[in-house]
PDB file of C-alpha atoms in Angstrom:
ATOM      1  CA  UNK A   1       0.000   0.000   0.000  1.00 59.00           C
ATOM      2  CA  UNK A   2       2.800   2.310   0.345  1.00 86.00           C
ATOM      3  CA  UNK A   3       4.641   3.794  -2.858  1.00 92.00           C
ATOM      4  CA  UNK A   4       8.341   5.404  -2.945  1.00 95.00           C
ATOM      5  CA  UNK A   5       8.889   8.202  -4.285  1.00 97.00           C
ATOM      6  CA  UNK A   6      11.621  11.282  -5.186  1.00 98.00           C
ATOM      7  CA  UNK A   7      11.053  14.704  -4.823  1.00 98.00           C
ATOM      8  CA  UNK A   8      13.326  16.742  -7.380  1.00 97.00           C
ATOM      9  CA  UNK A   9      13.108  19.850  -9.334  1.00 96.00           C
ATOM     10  CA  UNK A  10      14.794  22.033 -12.592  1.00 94.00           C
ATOM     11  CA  UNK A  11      14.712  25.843 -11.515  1.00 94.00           C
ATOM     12  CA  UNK A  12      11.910  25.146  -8.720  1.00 93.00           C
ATOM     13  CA  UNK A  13       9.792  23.267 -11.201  1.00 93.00           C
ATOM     14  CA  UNK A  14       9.361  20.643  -8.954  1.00 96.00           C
ATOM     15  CA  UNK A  15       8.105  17.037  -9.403  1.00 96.00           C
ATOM     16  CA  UNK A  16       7.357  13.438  -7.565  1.00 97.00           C
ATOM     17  CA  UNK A  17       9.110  10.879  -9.420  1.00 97.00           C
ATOM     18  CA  UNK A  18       8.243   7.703  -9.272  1.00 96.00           C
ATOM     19  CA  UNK A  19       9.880   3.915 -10.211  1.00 95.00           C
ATOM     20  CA  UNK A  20       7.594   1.884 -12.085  1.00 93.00           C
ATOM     21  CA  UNK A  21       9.935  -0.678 -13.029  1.00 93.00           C
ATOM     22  CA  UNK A  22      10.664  -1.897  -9.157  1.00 91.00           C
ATOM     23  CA  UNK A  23       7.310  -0.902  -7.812  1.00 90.00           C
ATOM     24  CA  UNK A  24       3.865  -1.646  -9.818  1.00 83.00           C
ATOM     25  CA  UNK A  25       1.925   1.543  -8.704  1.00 83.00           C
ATOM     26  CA  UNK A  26      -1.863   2.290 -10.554  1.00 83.00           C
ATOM     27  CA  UNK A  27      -2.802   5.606  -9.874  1.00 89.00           C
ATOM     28  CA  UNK A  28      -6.249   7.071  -9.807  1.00 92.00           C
ATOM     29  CA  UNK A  29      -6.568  10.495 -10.638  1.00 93.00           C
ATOM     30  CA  UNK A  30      -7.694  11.339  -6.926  1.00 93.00           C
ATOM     31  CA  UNK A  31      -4.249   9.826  -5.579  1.00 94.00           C
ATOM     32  CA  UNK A  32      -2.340  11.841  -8.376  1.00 95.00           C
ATOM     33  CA  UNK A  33      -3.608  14.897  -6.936  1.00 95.00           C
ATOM     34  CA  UNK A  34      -3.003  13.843  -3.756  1.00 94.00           C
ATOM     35  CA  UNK A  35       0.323  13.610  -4.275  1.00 95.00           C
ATOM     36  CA  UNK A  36       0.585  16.943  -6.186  1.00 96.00           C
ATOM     37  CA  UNK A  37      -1.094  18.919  -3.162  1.00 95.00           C
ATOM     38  CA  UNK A  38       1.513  21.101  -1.199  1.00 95.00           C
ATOM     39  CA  UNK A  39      -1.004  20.830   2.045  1.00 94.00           C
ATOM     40  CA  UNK A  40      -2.131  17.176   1.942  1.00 91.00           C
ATOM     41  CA  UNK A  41       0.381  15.264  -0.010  1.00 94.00           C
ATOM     42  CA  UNK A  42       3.887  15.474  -1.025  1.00 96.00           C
ATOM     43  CA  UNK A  43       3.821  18.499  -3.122  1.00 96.00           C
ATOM     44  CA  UNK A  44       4.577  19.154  -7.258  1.00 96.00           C
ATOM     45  CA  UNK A  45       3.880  20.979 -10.481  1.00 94.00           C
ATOM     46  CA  UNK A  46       4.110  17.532 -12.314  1.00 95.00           C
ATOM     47  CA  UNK A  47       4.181  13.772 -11.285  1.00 96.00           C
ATOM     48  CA  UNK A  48       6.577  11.564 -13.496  1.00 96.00           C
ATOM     49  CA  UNK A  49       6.100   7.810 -13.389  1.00 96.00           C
ATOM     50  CA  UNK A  50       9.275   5.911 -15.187  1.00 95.00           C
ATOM     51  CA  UNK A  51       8.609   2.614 -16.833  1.00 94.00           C
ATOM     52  CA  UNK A  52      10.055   0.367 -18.879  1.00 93.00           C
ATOM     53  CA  UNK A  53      10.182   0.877 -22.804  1.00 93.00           C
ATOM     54  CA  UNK A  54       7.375  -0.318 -25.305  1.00 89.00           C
ATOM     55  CA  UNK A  55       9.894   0.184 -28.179  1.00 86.00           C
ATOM     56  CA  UNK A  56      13.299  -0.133 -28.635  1.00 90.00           C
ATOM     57  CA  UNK A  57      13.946   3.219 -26.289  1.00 93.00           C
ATOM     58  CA  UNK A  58      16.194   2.499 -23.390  1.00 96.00           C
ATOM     59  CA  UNK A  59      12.952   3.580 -21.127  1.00 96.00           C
ATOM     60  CA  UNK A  60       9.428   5.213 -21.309  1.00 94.00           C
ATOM     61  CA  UNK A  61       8.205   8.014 -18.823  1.00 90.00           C
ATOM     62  CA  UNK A  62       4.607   9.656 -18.068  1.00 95.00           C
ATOM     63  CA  UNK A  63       3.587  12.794 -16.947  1.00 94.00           C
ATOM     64  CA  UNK A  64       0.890  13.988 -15.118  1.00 95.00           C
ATOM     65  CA  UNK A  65       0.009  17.622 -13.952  1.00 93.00           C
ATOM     66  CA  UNK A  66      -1.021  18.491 -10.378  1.00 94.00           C
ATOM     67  CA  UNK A  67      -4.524  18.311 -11.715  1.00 93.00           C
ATOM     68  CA  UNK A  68      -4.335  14.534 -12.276  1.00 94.00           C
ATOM     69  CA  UNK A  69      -4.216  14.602 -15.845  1.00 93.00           C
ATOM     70  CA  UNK A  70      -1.962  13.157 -18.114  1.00 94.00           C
ATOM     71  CA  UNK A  71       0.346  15.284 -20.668  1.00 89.00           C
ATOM     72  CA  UNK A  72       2.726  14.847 -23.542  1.00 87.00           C
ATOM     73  CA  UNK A  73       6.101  16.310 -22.706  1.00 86.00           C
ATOM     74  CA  UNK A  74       7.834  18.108 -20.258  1.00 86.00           C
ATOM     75  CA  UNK A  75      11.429  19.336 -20.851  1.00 86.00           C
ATOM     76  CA  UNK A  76      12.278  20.116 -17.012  1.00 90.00           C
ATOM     77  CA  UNK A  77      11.039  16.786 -15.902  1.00 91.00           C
ATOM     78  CA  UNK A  78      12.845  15.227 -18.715  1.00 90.00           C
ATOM     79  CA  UNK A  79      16.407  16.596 -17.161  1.00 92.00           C
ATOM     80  CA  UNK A  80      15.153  15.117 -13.821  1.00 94.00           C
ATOM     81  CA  UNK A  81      14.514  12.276 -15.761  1.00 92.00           C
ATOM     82  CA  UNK A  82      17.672  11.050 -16.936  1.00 92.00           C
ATOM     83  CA  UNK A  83      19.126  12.352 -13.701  1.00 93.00           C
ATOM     84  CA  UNK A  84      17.462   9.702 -11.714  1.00 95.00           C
ATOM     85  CA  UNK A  85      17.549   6.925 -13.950  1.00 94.00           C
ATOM     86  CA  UNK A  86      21.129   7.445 -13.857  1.00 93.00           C
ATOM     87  CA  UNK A  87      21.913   7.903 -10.137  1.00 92.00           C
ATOM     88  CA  UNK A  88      19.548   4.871  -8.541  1.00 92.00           C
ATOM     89  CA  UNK A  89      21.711   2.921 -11.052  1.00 93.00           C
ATOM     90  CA  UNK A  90      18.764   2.318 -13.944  1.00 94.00           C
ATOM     91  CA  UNK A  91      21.132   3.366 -16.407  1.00 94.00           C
ATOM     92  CA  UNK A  92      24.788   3.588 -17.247  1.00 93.00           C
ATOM     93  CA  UNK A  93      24.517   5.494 -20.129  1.00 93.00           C
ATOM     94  CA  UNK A  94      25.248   9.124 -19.975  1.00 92.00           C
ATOM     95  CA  UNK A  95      22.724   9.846 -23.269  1.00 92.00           C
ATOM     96  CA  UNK A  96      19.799   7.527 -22.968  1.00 93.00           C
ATOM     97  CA  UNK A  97      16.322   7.216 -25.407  1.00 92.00           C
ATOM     98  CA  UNK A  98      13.356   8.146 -24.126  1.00 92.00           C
ATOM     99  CA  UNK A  99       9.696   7.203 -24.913  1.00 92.00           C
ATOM    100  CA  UNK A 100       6.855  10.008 -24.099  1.00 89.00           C
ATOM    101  CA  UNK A 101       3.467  10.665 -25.522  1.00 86.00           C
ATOM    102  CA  UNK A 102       5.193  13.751 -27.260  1.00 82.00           C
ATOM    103  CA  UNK A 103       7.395  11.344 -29.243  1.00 84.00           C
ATOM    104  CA  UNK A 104      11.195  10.128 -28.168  1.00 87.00           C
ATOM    105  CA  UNK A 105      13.236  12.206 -26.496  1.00 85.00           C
ATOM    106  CA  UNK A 106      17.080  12.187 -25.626  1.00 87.00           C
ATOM    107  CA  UNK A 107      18.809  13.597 -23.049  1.00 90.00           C
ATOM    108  CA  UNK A 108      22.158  13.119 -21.709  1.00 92.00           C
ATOM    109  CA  UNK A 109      23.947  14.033 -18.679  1.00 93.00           C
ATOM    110  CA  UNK A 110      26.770  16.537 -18.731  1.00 92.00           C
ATOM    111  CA  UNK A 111      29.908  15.955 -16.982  1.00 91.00           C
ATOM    112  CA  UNK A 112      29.327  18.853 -14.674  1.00 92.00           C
ATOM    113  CA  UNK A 113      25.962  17.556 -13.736  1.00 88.00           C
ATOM    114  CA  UNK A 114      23.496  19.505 -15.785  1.00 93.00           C
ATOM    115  CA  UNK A 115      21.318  17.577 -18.474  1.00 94.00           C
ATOM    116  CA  UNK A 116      21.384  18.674 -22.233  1.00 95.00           C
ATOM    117  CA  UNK A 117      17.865  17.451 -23.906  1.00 91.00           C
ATOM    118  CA  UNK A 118      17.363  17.075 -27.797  1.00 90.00           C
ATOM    119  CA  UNK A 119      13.792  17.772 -27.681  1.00 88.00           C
ATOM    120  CA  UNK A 120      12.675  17.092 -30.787  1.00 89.00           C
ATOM    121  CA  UNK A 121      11.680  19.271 -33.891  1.00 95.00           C
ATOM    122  CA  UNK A 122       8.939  21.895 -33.156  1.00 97.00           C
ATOM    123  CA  UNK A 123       5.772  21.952 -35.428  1.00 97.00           C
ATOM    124  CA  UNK A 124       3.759  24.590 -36.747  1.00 98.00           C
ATOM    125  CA  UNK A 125       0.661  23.244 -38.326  1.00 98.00           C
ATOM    126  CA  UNK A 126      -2.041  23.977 -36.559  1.00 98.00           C
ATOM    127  CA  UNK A 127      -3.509  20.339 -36.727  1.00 98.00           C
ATOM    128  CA  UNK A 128      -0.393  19.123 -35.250  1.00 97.00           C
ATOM    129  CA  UNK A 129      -0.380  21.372 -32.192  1.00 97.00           C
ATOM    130  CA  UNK A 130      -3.627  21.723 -32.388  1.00 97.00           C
ATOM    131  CA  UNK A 131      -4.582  24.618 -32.736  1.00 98.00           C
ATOM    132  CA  UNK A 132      -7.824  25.806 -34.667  1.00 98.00           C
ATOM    133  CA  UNK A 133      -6.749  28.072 -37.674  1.00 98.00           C
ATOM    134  CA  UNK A 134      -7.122  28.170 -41.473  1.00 96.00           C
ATOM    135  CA  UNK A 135      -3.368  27.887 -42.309  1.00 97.00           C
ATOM    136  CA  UNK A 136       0.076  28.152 -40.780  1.00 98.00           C
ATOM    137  CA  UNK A 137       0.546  31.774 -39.865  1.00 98.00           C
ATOM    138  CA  UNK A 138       3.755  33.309 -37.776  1.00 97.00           C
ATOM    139  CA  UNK A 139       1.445  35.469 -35.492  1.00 98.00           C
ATOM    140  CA  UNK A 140      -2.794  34.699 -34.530  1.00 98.00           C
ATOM    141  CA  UNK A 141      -5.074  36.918 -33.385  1.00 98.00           C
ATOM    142  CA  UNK A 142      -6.952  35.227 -29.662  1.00 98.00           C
ATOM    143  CA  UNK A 143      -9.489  37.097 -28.363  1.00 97.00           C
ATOM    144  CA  UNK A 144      -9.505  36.524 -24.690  1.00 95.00           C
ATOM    145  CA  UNK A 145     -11.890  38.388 -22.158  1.00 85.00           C
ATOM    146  CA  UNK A 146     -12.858  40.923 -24.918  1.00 89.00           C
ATOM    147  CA  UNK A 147      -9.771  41.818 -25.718  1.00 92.00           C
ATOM    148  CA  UNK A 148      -7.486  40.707 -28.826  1.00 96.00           C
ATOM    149  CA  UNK A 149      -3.829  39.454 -28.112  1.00 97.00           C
ATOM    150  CA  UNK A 150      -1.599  38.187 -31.060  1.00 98.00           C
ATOM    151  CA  UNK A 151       0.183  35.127 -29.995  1.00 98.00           C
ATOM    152  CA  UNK A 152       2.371  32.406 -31.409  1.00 98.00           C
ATOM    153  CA  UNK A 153       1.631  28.877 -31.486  1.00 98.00           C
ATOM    154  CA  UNK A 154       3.894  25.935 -31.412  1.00 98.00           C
ATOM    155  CA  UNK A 155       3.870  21.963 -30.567  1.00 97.00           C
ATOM    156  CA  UNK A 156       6.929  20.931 -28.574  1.00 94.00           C
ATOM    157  CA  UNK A 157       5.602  17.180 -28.003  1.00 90.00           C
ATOM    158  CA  UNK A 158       2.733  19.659 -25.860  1.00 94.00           C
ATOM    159  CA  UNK A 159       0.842  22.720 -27.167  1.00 96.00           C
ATOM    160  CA  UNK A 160       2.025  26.481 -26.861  1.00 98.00           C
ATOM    161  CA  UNK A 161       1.073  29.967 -27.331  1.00 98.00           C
ATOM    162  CA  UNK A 162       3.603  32.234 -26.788  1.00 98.00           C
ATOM    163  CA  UNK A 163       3.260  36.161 -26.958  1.00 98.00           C
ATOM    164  CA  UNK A 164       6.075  39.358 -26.663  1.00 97.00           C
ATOM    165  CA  UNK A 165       5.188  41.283 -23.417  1.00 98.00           C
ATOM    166  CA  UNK A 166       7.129  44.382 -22.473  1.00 97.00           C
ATOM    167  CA  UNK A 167       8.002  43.356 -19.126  1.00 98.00           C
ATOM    168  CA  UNK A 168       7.338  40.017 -17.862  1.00 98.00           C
ATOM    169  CA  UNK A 169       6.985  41.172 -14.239  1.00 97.00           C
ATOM    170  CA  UNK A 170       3.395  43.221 -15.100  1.00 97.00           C
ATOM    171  CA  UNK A 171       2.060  40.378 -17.521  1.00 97.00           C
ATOM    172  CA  UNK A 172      -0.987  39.399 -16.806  1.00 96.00           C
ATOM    173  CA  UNK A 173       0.165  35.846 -16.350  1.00 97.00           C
ATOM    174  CA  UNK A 174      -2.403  34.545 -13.330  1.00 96.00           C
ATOM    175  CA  UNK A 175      -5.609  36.821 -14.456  1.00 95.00           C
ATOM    176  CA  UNK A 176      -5.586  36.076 -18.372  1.00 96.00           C
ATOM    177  CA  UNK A 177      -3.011  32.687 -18.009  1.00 97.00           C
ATOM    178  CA  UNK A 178      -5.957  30.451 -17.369  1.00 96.00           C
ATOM    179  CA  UNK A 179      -8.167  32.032 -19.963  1.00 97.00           C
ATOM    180  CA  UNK A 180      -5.715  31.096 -22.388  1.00 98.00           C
ATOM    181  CA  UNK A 181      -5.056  28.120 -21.295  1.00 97.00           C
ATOM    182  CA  UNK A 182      -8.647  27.177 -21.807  1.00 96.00           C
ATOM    183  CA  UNK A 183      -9.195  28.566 -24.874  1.00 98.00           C
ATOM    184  CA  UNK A 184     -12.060  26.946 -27.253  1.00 97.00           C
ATOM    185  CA  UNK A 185      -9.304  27.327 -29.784  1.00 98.00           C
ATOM    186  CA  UNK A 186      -6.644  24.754 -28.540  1.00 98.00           C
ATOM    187  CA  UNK A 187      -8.459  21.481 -28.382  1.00 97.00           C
ATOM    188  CA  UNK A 188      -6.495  19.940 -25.739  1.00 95.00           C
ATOM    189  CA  UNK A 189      -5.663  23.005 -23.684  1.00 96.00           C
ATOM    190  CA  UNK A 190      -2.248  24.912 -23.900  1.00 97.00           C
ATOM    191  CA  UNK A 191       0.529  26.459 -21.980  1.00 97.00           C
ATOM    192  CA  UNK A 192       0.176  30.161 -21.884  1.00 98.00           C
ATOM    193  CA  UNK A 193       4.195  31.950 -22.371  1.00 98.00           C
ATOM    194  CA  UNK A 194       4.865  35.321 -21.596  1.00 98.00           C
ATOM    195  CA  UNK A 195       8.339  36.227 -23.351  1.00 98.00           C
ATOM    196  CA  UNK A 196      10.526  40.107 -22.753  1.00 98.00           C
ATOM    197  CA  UNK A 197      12.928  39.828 -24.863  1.00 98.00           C
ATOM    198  CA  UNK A 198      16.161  41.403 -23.551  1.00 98.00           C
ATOM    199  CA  UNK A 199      18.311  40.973 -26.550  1.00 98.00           C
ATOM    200  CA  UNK A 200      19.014  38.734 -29.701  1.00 98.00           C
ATOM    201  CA  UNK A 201      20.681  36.205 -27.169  1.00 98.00           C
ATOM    202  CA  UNK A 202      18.514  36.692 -23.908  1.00 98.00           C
ATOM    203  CA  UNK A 203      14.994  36.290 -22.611  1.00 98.00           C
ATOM    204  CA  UNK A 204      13.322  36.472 -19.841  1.00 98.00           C
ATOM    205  CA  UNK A 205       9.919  34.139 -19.255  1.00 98.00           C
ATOM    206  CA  UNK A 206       6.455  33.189 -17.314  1.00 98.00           C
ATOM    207  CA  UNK A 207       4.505  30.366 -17.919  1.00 98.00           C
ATOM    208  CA  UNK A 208       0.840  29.459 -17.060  1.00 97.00           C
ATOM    209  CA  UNK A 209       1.251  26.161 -17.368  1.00 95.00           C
ATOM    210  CA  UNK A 210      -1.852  23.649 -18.517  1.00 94.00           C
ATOM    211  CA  UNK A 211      -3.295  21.544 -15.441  1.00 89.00           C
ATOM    212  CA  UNK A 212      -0.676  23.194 -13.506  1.00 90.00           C
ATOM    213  CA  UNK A 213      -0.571  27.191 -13.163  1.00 93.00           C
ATOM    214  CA  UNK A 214       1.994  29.429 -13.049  1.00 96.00           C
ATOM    215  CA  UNK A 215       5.111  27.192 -12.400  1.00 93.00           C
ATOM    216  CA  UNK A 216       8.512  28.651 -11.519  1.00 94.00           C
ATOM    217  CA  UNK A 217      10.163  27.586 -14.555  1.00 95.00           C
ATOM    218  CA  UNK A 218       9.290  25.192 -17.947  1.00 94.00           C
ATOM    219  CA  UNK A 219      11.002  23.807 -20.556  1.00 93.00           C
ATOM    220  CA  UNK A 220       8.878  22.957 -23.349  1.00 94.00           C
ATOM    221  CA  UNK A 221       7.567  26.825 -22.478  1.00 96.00           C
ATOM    222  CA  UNK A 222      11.412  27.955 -22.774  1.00 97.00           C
ATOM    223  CA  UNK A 223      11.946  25.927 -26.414  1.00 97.00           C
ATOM    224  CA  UNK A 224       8.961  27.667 -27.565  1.00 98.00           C
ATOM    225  CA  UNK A 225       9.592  30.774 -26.544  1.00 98.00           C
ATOM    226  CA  UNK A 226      12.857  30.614 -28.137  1.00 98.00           C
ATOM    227  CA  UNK A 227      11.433  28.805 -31.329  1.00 98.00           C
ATOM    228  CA  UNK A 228       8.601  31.246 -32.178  1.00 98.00           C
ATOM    229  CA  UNK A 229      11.431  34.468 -31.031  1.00 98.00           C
ATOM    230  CA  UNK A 230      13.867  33.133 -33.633  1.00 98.00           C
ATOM    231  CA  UNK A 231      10.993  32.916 -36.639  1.00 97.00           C
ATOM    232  CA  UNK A 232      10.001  36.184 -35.485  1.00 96.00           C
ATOM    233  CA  UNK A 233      13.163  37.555 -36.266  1.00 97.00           C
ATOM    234  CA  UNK A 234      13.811  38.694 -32.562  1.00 97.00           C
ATOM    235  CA  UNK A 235      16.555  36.238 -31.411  1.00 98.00           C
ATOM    236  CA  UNK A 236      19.558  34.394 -32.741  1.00 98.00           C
ATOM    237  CA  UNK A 237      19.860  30.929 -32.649  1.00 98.00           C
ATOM    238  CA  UNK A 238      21.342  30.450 -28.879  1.00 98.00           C
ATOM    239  CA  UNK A 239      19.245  32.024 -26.576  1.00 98.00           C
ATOM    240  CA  UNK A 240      19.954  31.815 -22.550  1.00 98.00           C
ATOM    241  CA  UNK A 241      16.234  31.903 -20.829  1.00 98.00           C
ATOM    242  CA  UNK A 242      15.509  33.436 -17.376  1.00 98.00           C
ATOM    243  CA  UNK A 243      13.192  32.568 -15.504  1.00 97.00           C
ATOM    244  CA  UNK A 244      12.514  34.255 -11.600  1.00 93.00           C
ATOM    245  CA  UNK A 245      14.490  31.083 -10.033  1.00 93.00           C
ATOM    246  CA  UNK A 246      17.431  30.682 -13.085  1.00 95.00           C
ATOM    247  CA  UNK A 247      18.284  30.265 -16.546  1.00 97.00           C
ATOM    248  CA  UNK A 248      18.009  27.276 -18.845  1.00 97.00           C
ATOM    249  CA  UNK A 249      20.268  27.161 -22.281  1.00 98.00           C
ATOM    250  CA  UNK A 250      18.160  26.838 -25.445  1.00 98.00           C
ATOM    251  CA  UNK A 251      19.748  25.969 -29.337  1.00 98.00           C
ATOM    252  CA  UNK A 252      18.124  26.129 -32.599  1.00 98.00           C
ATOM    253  CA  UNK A 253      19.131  26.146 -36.535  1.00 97.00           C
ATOM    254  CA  UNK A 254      15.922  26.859 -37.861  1.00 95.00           C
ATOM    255  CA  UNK A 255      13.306  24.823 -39.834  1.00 92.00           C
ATOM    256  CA  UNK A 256      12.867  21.003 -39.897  1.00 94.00           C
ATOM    257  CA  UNK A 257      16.017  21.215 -36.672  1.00 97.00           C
ATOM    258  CA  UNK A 258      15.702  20.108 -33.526  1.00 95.00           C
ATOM    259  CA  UNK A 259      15.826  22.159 -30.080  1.00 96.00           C
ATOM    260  CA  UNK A 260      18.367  21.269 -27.386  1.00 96.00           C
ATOM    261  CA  UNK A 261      17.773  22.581 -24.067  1.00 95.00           C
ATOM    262  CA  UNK A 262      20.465  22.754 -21.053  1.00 96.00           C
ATOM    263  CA  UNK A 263      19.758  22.939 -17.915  1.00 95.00           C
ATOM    264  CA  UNK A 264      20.073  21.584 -14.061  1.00 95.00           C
ATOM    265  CA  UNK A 265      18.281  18.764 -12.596  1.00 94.00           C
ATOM    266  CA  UNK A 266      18.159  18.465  -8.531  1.00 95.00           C
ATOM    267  CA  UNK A 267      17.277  15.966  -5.625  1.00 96.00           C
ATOM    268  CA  UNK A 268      15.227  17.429  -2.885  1.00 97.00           C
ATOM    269  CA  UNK A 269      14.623  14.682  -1.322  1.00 97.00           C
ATOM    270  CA  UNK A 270      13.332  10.674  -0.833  1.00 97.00           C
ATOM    271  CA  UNK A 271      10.035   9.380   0.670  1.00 97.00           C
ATOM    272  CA  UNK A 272       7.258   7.054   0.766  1.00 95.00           C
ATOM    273  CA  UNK A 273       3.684   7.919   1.036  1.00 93.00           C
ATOM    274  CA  UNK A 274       0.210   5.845   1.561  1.00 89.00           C
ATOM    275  CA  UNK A 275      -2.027   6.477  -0.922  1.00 84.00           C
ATOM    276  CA  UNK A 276      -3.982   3.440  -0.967  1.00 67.00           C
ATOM    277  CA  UNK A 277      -2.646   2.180  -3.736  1.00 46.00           C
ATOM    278  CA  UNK A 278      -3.567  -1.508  -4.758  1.00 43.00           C
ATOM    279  CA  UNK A 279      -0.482  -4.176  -5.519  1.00 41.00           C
TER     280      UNK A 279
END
């Protein structure tokens, strides 16, 4: 009845990780939030449940949002990730394959402990993120509370809409966030990026994250950012991203590339809770 677990984080985007090769947990929705609640439970922005590989990846991992529901991708849980795997001993490999409902990802662990992530190639078409639209279009007009906002909108294994703000500290990330977020536009829900751009080779970033809120950092939300900067002409192709608790590293060559993200990966902490759970 009782499930280990490991509290880490990437820039205070925390998460519980849990083994699913050595432990057999099935986890209601109810006991995901559980988990996820700072009062109740343990305490996350994400839960990520490691299993072993349907394909011929060296392992497959799941993600599920404070909120209970699942996702596609997460590029701060994947550094945490391949940090884990490799110190309980999972893995020797210092670059590892890994399965997600986003597609295969692979990250590999730098010698001075921070994790480098090939996240895959971004995608524009608004059926593939989805978004609904006629056609592919660098900038879309979202009305949102009876106002009009142009935003970008990108798939990085998980939708995004992304949109230039002055000065991320007076964005209206927590009022209009979850409006976006929820948007009858974006099928599946989306993660809501506010982006100042401080020069070609420096941003700074909020995201409202989908089933989440406002987390302190993300890095899907950081590739995007990044992605839809560079098409806009506003960045070069290495861009360092700040968030309020540090920066992440983010490289892209353009079209049809993919985006590698850089970044730190931390243990808080191990446990084991009740939940319940059946064997």
């Amino acid at each position: 009845m009782k499930l280990k677990f490991t509290k880490m984080h990437g820039l205070g985007n925390d998460f519980v990780v849990i083994d699913g090769i050595n432990q057999s947990p099935f986890l209601k929705p109810e006991q995901l939030r559980l988990l996820a609640d700072r009062h109740f439970g343990v305490g996350c922005d994400q839960i990520l449940l490691i299993e072993a590989a349907e394909g011929d990846a060296d392992f497959r991992y799941r993600i599920f949002n404070a909120d209970g529901g699942e996702v596609e991708q997460c590029g701060n849980g994947a550094r945490c990730f391949v940090r884990y795997v490799h110190d309980r001993g999972l893995t020797n490999k210092n670059e590892i394959r890994v399965e997600t409902h986003g597609g295969l990802i692979v990250p590999r662990l730098e010698a001075n402990g921070e994790v480098t992530v090939n996240m895959g190639t971004p995608r524009f078409e608004p059926e593939e993120i989805p978004f609904i639209a006629e056609k592919r279009a660098l900038t879309y007009p979202l009305d949102i509370g009876g106002r009009q906002i142009e935003i970008s909108a990108v798939s990085m294994g998980n939708p995004h809409a992304v949109q230039w703000v002055a000065d991320v500290d007076h964005a209206p990330v927590l009022t209009e966030g979850v409006l976006i977020e929820r948007h009858p536009r974006f099928p599946r829900r989306v993660n809501a990026g506010y982006m100042q751009v401080i020069d070609r080779g420096h941003i700074r970033l909020r995201v409202y994250e989908r089933g989440a809120g406002e987390t302190l950092a993300c890095g899907t939300g950081a590739c995007a950012a990044v992605v839809t900067g560079i098409q806009r002409g506003l960045l070069g192709s290495a861009v360092t991203v700040s968030f309020r608790s540090g920066d992440l590293f983010i490289r892209w060559e353009g079209e049809n590339q993919p985006v590698w993200m850089t970044g730190p990966a931390i243990t808080v902490f191990d446990g084991e809770i009740n939940l319940g759970i059946a064997e």
